[in-house]
């Protein structure tokens, strides 16, 4: 009898030791995974900060350099002076845009980003945004076509949806050198979808998955300050409305960015 | 040294920055040709034979360091001095640029356009002296 007890005791002791060992391994893996995630997060954040600093340096170099030239040459021709002052204004606007995008992103990350929905006229809003972009598109000989369709009042934050449209349209103009930019809407089930289609340079298959990802793209869109970050913010705005955003693109053919918004509040 | 009408090729994709440097270069009597990307930069360098090239690093189609490499390995362009002008002033970029044959490396946000011009002048003077010394060495009698 004592032998049986001893064997049972040994058996259970081994089972407990095995369970303890497996729990320890699992815990260690969990801690390691958490540690790896933290390291990856910090690395991406550090990379993001470096990119933001660089994106700020470009307009700052412009503001500082142009101001220096203006101050040293009192007899600049009017058109040269206008060019330099325009570059200062554009750089300041870019920096404001970038700073706003960073603040929005920070709010999104902290879960404090919200939208104030009110039933609004989306067609009128698109019309206004298109009108504002006509001079820029004409300067690049691009035509913006808004294929208007009647829409019911949409529950949305007009200020934020204007920001989304501004971003998509300015990107379409920035990356296209020819052709038309088409904006169209359609209603399906309980959603309205808005698409901005361009005949620009398109996006490669490798770039597509990371297009709306955080801490990405900022550097590859050099020269178009904040545009990469803008898309991340745009995604956050659309999702805060309960909607979705997606893109179809082919390199050399063009891109179509679409977002959907729910029709019910 | 007189730099009047000396041709500078500026390779810069940011239009406003290009305009800013172009204005300063012209105010210093240089002639300026602007290329918007690396490929255009290489074509203009081969065809126009500028006295000096100022190039950004991050450029569409061909980046500035690849352009530099290509310029230095081409018979028609290898003797044109290249000044790298960038906001990516990391040691690695600087090291890569100098080892590939850059004449100077300037960080945009640390130098005013006027200071960039001063650096260009120094490089042009140095290149002129080196060319003269080479001519003398090849033909010491001057005949």
Coordinates of C-alpha atoms in Angstrom, one line a residue:
Chain A
X1 CA 0.0 0.0 0.0
X2 CA 2.7 2.5 1.0
X3 CA 4.4 1.7 -2.4
X4 CA 1.2 2.5 -4.3
X5 CA 0.9 5.8 -2.4
X6 CA 4.5 6.6 -3.1
X7 CA 4.0 5.9 -6.8
X8 CA 0.8 8.0 -6.9
X9 CA 2.6 10.8 -5.0
X10 CA 5.5 10.7 -7.5
X11 CA 3.1 10.7 -10.5
X12 CA 1.1 13.7 -9.2
X13 CA 4.3 15.5 -8.3
X14 CA 5.6 15.0 -11.8
X15 CA 2.3 16.2 -13.3
X16 CA 2.4 19.3 -11.1
X17 CA 6.0 20.0 -12.0
X18 CA 5.2 19.6 -15.7
X19 CA 2.2 22.0 -15.4
X20 CA 4.4 24.5 -13.5
X21 CA 7.0 24.2 -16.2
X22 CA 4.5 24.7 -19.0
X23 CA 3.0 27.7 -17.2
X24 CA 6.5 29.2 -16.7
X25 CA 7.3 28.7 -20.4
X26 CA 4.0 30.3 -21.5
X27 CA 4.5 33.2 -19.1
X28 CA 8.0 33.8 -20.4
X29 CA 6.8 33.7 -24.0
X30 CA 4.0 36.2 -23.1
X31 CA 6.5 38.5 -21.4
X32 CA 8.9 38.1 -24.3
X33 CA 6.1 38.9 -26.8
X34 CA 5.1 41.9 -24.8
X35 CA 8.7 43.1 -24.6
X36 CA 9.1 42.5 -28.4
X37 CA 5.9 44.5 -29.1
X38 CA 7.1 47.3 -26.9
X39 CA 10.5 47.4 -28.6
X40 CA 8.9 47.4 -32.0
X41 CA 6.5 50.2 -30.9
X42 CA 9.3 52.3 -29.5
X43 CA 11.4 51.8 -32.6
X44 CA 8.6 52.7 -34.9
X45 CA 7.7 55.7 -32.8
X46 CA 11.4 56.8 -32.8
X47 CA 11.4 56.4 -36.6
X48 CA 8.2 58.4 -36.8
X49 CA 9.6 61.2 -34.7
X50 CA 12.7 61.3 -36.9
X51 CA 10.5 61.5 -40.0
X52 CA 8.3 64.3 -38.5
X53 CA 11.4 66.3 -37.6
X54 CA 12.6 65.9 -41.2
X55 CA 9.3 66.9 -42.6
X56 CA 9.4 70.0 -40.4
X57 CA 12.9 70.9 -41.4
X58 CA 12.1 71.2 -45.1
X59 CA 9.5 74.1 -44.7
X60 CA 11.7 75.6 -41.9
X61 CA 14.7 75.7 -44.3
X62 CA 12.5 77.4 -46.8
X63 CA 11.2 80.0 -44.4
X64 CA 14.6 80.7 -43.0
X65 CA 16.4 80.8 -46.3
X66 CA 13.8 82.9 -48.2
X67 CA 13.6 85.4 -45.3
X68 CA 17.4 85.6 -45.3
X69 CA 17.5 86.4 -49.0
X70 CA 14.7 89.0 -48.7
X71 CA 16.5 90.7 -45.8
X72 CA 19.8 90.9 -47.6
X73 CA 18.6 92.1 -51.0
X74 CA 16.5 95.2 -50.6
X75 CA 16.2 95.7 -54.4
X76 CA 14.6 92.3 -55.3
X77 CA 12.3 92.4 -58.4
X78 CA 8.6 92.3 -57.5
X79 CA 8.0 88.8 -59.1
X80 CA 11.1 87.3 -57.3
X81 CA 9.9 88.8 -54.0
X82 CA 6.4 87.4 -54.6
X83 CA 7.9 83.9 -55.3
X84 CA 9.8 84.0 -52.1
X85 CA 6.9 85.3 -50.0
X86 CA 4.6 82.6 -51.6
X87 CA 7.1 79.9 -50.6
X88 CA 7.1 81.2 -47.0
X89 CA 3.3 81.2 -46.9
X90 CA 3.2 77.7 -48.4
X91 CA 5.8 76.4 -46.0
X92 CA 3.9 77.9 -43.0
X93 CA 0.7 76.2 -44.2
X94 CA 2.4 72.9 -44.6
X95 CA 3.8 73.1 -41.1
X96 CA 0.3 74.0 -39.7
X97 CA -1.1 71.0 -41.6
X98 CA 1.5 68.7 -40.3
X99 CA 1.2 69.9 -36.7
X100 CA -2.6 69.5 -36.9
X101 CA -2.2 66.0 -38.3
X102 CA 0.2 65.1 -35.5
X103 CA -2.2 66.4 -32.8
X104 CA -5.2 64.5 -34.4
X105 CA -3.1 61.3 -34.5
X106 CA -2.1 61.7 -30.9
X107 CA -5.8 62.0 -30.0
X108 CA -6.7 59.0 -32.1
X109 CA -3.9 56.9 -30.4
X110 CA -5.2 58.0 -26.9
X111 CA -8.8 57.1 -27.9
X112 CA -9.8 60.7 -27.4
X113 CA -10.7 61.6 -31.0
X114 CA -14.4 62.2 -31.6
X115 CA -16.6 63.7 -34.4
X116 CA -19.7 65.8 -34.0
X117 CA -22.3 64.4 -36.4
X118 CA -25.1 66.6 -37.8
X119 CA -27.2 65.9 -40.9
X120 CA -25.4 67.7 -43.7
X121 CA -25.5 68.2 -47.4
X122 CA -22.6 66.1 -48.7
X123 CA -23.1 67.2 -52.4
X124 CA -22.8 70.9 -51.4
X125 CA -19.7 70.1 -49.4
X126 CA -18.0 68.2 -52.3
X127 CA -18.9 71.1 -54.6
X128 CA -17.2 73.6 -52.3
X129 CA -14.1 71.5 -52.0
X130 CA -13.9 71.0 -55.8
X131 CA -14.3 74.8 -56.3
X132 CA -11.5 75.5 -53.9
X133 CA -9.2 73.1 -55.9
X134 CA -10.0 74.4 -59.4
X135 CA -7.1 76.9 -59.5
X136 CA -4.5 74.3 -58.4
X137 CA -5.8 71.7 -60.8
X138 CA -5.9 74.2 -63.7
X139 CA -2.3 75.1 -62.9
X140 CA -1.4 71.4 -63.6
X141 CA -3.9 71.3 -66.6
X142 CA -6.0 68.7 -64.8
X143 CA -9.7 68.6 -65.0
X144 CA -11.9 67.8 -61.9
X145 CA -15.2 66.3 -62.8
X146 CA -17.8 65.8 -60.0
X147 CA -20.5 63.4 -61.2
X148 CA -23.3 64.8 -59.1
X149 CA -26.1 62.6 -57.8
X150 CA -28.8 63.6 -55.3
X151 CA -28.1 62.4 -51.8
X152 CA -30.1 62.5 -48.6
X153 CA -28.7 64.5 -45.7
X154 CA -25.8 62.5 -44.3
X155 CA -25.0 62.3 -40.6
X156 CA -21.4 63.6 -40.5
X157 CA -19.0 66.1 -39.1
X158 CA -18.8 68.6 -42.0
X159 CA -15.5 70.0 -40.8
X160 CA -13.8 66.6 -40.6
X161 CA -15.3 65.3 -43.9
X162 CA -14.1 68.4 -45.6
X163 CA -10.6 67.5 -44.3
X164 CA -11.0 64.0 -45.8
X165 CA -12.0 65.4 -49.2
X166 CA -9.3 68.0 -49.1
X167 CA -6.7 65.4 -48.5
X168 CA -7.9 62.9 -51.1
X169 CA -8.3 65.7 -53.7
X170 CA -5.0 67.3 -53.0
X171 CA -3.2 64.0 -53.2
X172 CA -4.9 63.2 -56.5
X173 CA -3.7 66.6 -57.9
X174 CA -0.2 66.2 -56.5
X175 CA 0.4 62.7 -58.0
X176 CA -1.2 63.3 -61.4
X177 CA 0.4 65.0 -64.3
X178 CA -2.4 64.4 -66.8
X179 CA -6.0 63.6 -67.3
X180 CA -9.1 63.9 -65.2
X181 CA -9.9 63.6 -61.6
X182 CA -13.4 62.1 -61.1
X183 CA -15.4 62.3 -58.0
X184 CA -18.6 60.2 -57.7
X185 CA -20.9 59.0 -55.1
X186 CA -23.3 56.1 -54.7
X187 CA -25.7 54.7 -52.2
X188 CA -25.8 51.1 -51.4
X189 CA -27.7 49.4 -48.6
X190 CA -27.3 51.7 -45.6
X191 CA -24.1 53.5 -46.7
X192 CA -23.0 56.4 -49.0
X193 CA -19.7 55.9 -50.8
X194 CA -17.6 58.8 -52.1
X195 CA -14.7 58.0 -54.6
X196 CA -11.9 60.2 -55.9
X197 CA -10.4 58.7 -59.0
X198 CA -7.2 60.0 -60.7
X199 CA -5.1 59.0 -63.7
X200 CA -1.9 59.7 -61.8
X201 CA 1.2 57.6 -61.2
X202 CA -0.6 55.0 -59.1
X203 CA 0.7 53.1 -56.1
X204 CA 2.8 49.9 -56.3
X205 CA 1.4 46.7 -54.8
X206 CA 4.1 46.6 -52.1
X207 CA 3.1 50.1 -50.9
X208 CA -0.7 49.5 -50.9
X209 CA -1.0 47.5 -47.6
X210 CA 0.9 50.1 -45.6
X211 CA -0.7 53.1 -47.1
X212 CA -3.1 53.8 -44.2
X213 CA -0.7 52.4 -41.5
X214 CA 0.6 54.5 -38.7
X215 CA 4.3 55.6 -38.7
X216 CA 4.5 54.9 -42.4
X217 CA 4.9 56.6 -45.8
X218 CA 6.0 59.9 -44.5
X219 CA 9.4 59.7 -46.2
X220 CA 8.3 58.2 -49.5
X221 CA 6.1 61.2 -50.1
X222 CA 8.9 63.7 -49.8
X223 CA 8.1 67.0 -51.3
X224 CA 4.5 66.7 -50.4
X225 CA 4.7 67.5 -46.7
X226 CA 2.4 65.5 -44.5
X227 CA 0.5 63.7 -47.2
X228 CA 1.5 60.3 -45.8
X229 CA 0.4 61.3 -42.4
X230 CA -2.7 62.8 -43.8
X231 CA -4.0 59.5 -45.0
X232 CA -3.6 58.0 -41.5
X233 CA -5.7 60.9 -40.1
X234 CA -8.2 60.5 -42.9
X235 CA -8.7 56.8 -42.0
X236 CA -9.2 57.8 -38.4
X237 CA -11.8 60.4 -39.3
X238 CA -13.8 58.0 -41.5
X239 CA -13.6 55.2 -38.9
X240 CA -14.8 57.7 -36.2
X241 CA -17.9 58.1 -38.3
X242 CA -18.4 54.4 -38.4
X243 CA -17.3 54.2 -42.0
X244 CA -14.5 52.6 -44.1
X245 CA -11.8 53.8 -46.5
X246 CA -10.0 51.8 -49.2
X247 CA -8.0 52.2 -52.3
X248 CA -7.7 50.5 -55.7
X249 CA -4.6 51.4 -57.6
X250 CA -2.4 50.3 -60.5
X251 CA 1.1 51.7 -61.1
X252 CA 1.1 54.0 -64.1
X253 CA -2.7 53.9 -64.5
X254 CA -4.0 55.7 -61.4
X255 CA -5.7 55.4 -58.1
X256 CA -9.3 55.4 -56.8
X257 CA -9.7 56.3 -53.1
X258 CA -13.2 55.6 -51.7
X259 CA -14.7 56.0 -48.3
X260 CA -18.1 55.1 -47.0
X261 CA -20.3 56.7 -44.3
X262 CA -23.3 55.2 -42.7
X263 CA -26.7 56.8 -43.6
X264 CA -28.1 56.3 -40.1
X265 CA -26.6 58.3 -37.2
Chain B
X1 CA 37.5 84.7 -59.3
X2 CA 34.7 85.9 -61.6
X3 CA 31.7 83.5 -61.7
X4 CA 29.5 85.5 -64.0
X5 CA 27.4 83.2 -66.2
X6 CA 28.9 80.1 -64.7
X7 CA 26.3 77.4 -65.1
X8 CA 25.1 75.6 -62.0
X9 CA 22.8 72.5 -62.3
X10 CA 20.4 72.3 -59.4
X11 CA 18.8 68.9 -58.8
X12 CA 15.9 69.4 -56.4
X13 CA 12.4 68.0 -56.4
X14 CA 10.9 70.5 -54.0
X15 CA 9.9 73.4 -56.3
X16 CA 9.9 76.2 -53.7
X17 CA 13.3 75.2 -52.4
X18 CA 14.6 75.1 -55.9
X19 CA 13.2 78.5 -56.6
X20 CA 14.8 79.8 -53.4
X21 CA 18.3 78.6 -54.3
X22 CA 17.9 79.6 -57.9
X23 CA 17.1 83.2 -56.8
X24 CA 20.2 83.3 -54.6
X25 CA 22.5 81.8 -57.3
X26 CA 21.2 84.3 -59.8
X27 CA 21.7 87.2 -57.5
X28 CA 25.4 86.0 -57.4
X29 CA 25.5 86.1 -61.2
X30 CA 25.4 82.3 -61.7
X31 CA 23.3 80.8 -64.5
X32 CA 21.0 78.1 -63.2
X33 CA 19.4 75.1 -64.7
X34 CA 16.9 73.1 -62.7
X35 CA 16.3 69.4 -62.8
X36 CA 13.3 68.0 -60.9
X37 CA 14.6 64.4 -60.5
X38 CA 17.8 62.3 -60.6
X39 CA 17.3 61.1 -64.2
X40 CA 16.7 64.6 -65.5
X41 CA 19.7 65.7 -63.5
X42 CA 21.9 63.1 -65.2
X43 CA 20.6 64.0 -68.7
X44 CA 21.1 67.8 -68.1
X45 CA 24.6 67.2 -66.7
X46 CA 25.6 65.2 -69.8
X47 CA 24.1 67.7 -72.3
X48 CA 24.7 71.0 -70.7
X49 CA 28.1 70.3 -69.0
X50 CA 27.5 72.6 -66.0
X51 CA 30.5 73.9 -64.0
X52 CA 29.0 72.4 -60.8
X53 CA 26.0 70.3 -59.8
X54 CA 24.1 70.9 -56.5
X55 CA 22.0 67.8 -55.7
X56 CA 19.5 66.8 -53.1
X57 CA 19.6 63.2 -51.8
X58 CA 16.0 62.1 -51.7
X59 CA 14.8 62.6 -55.3
X60 CA 12.2 60.9 -57.5
X61 CA 13.3 58.4 -60.2
X62 CA 16.9 58.3 -59.1
X63 CA 18.2 59.4 -55.7
X64 CA 21.1 61.9 -55.3
X65 CA 23.7 59.3 -54.2
X66 CA 22.9 57.1 -57.1
X67 CA 23.1 60.1 -59.4
X68 CA 26.5 61.0 -57.9
X69 CA 27.7 57.5 -58.6
X70 CA 26.5 57.6 -62.1
X71 CA 28.0 61.0 -62.7
X72 CA 31.4 59.9 -61.4
X73 CA 31.5 56.8 -63.5
X74 CA 30.6 58.6 -66.8
X75 CA 33.4 60.0 -68.8
X76 CA 31.4 63.1 -69.8
X77 CA 30.5 64.1 -66.3
X78 CA 33.1 62.6 -63.9
X79 CA 35.0 65.9 -63.6
X80 CA 32.0 68.0 -62.8
X81 CA 32.1 68.8 -59.0
X82 CA 29.0 67.8 -57.1
X83 CA 27.8 69.4 -53.9
X84 CA 25.2 67.4 -52.0
X85 CA 22.5 69.6 -50.4
X86 CA 20.2 67.7 -48.1
X87 CA 18.2 67.8 -44.9
X88 CA 19.3 64.2 -44.3
X89 CA 22.6 65.2 -42.7
X90 CA 23.3 61.8 -41.1
X91 CA 26.9 60.7 -40.8
X92 CA 26.2 57.7 -43.1
X93 CA 24.9 59.9 -45.9
X94 CA 27.9 62.2 -45.5
X95 CA 30.4 59.4 -45.6
X96 CA 28.7 57.8 -48.6
X97 CA 28.6 61.1 -50.4
X98 CA 32.3 61.8 -49.9
X99 CA 33.4 58.3 -50.6
X100 CA 31.5 58.4 -53.9
X101 CA 33.3 61.7 -54.9
X102 CA 31.1 64.6 -53.6
X103 CA 33.0 67.8 -53.5
X104 CA 31.1 69.0 -50.4
X105 CA 28.1 68.1 -48.3
X106 CA 25.8 70.8 -47.0
X107 CA 22.8 70.4 -44.6
X108 CA 20.0 72.6 -45.8
X109 CA 18.6 73.7 -42.5
X110 CA 22.1 74.5 -41.2
X111 CA 23.1 76.8 -44.1
X112 CA 21.4 79.9 -45.5
X113 CA 21.3 80.1 -49.4
X114 CA 24.1 82.7 -49.1
X115 CA 26.3 80.2 -47.3
X116 CA 25.5 77.6 -49.9
X117 CA 26.7 80.0 -52.5
X118 CA 29.9 80.6 -50.6
X119 CA 30.5 76.9 -50.4
X120 CA 29.9 76.6 -54.2
X121 CA 32.4 79.3 -54.8
X122 CA 35.0 77.6 -52.7
X123 CA 34.5 74.3 -54.7
X124 CA 34.7 76.1 -58.0
X125 CA 37.9 77.9 -57.1
X126 CA 39.4 74.6 -55.9
X127 CA 38.4 72.8 -59.1
X128 CA 39.8 75.7 -61.2
X129 CA 43.1 75.4 -59.4
X130 CA 43.3 71.7 -59.7
X131 CA 42.4 71.9 -63.4
X132 CA 45.2 74.5 -63.9
X133 CA 47.7 72.4 -62.0
X134 CA 46.8 69.4 -64.1
X135 CA 47.2 71.4 -67.4
X136 CA 50.6 72.6 -66.1
X137 CA 51.7 69.1 -65.2
X138 CA 50.7 67.8 -68.6
X139 CA 52.3 70.7 -70.4
X140 CA 55.0 72.3 -68.1
X141 CA 56.5 74.5 -70.9
X142 CA 53.2 76.0 -71.7
X143 CA 53.7 75.5 -75.4

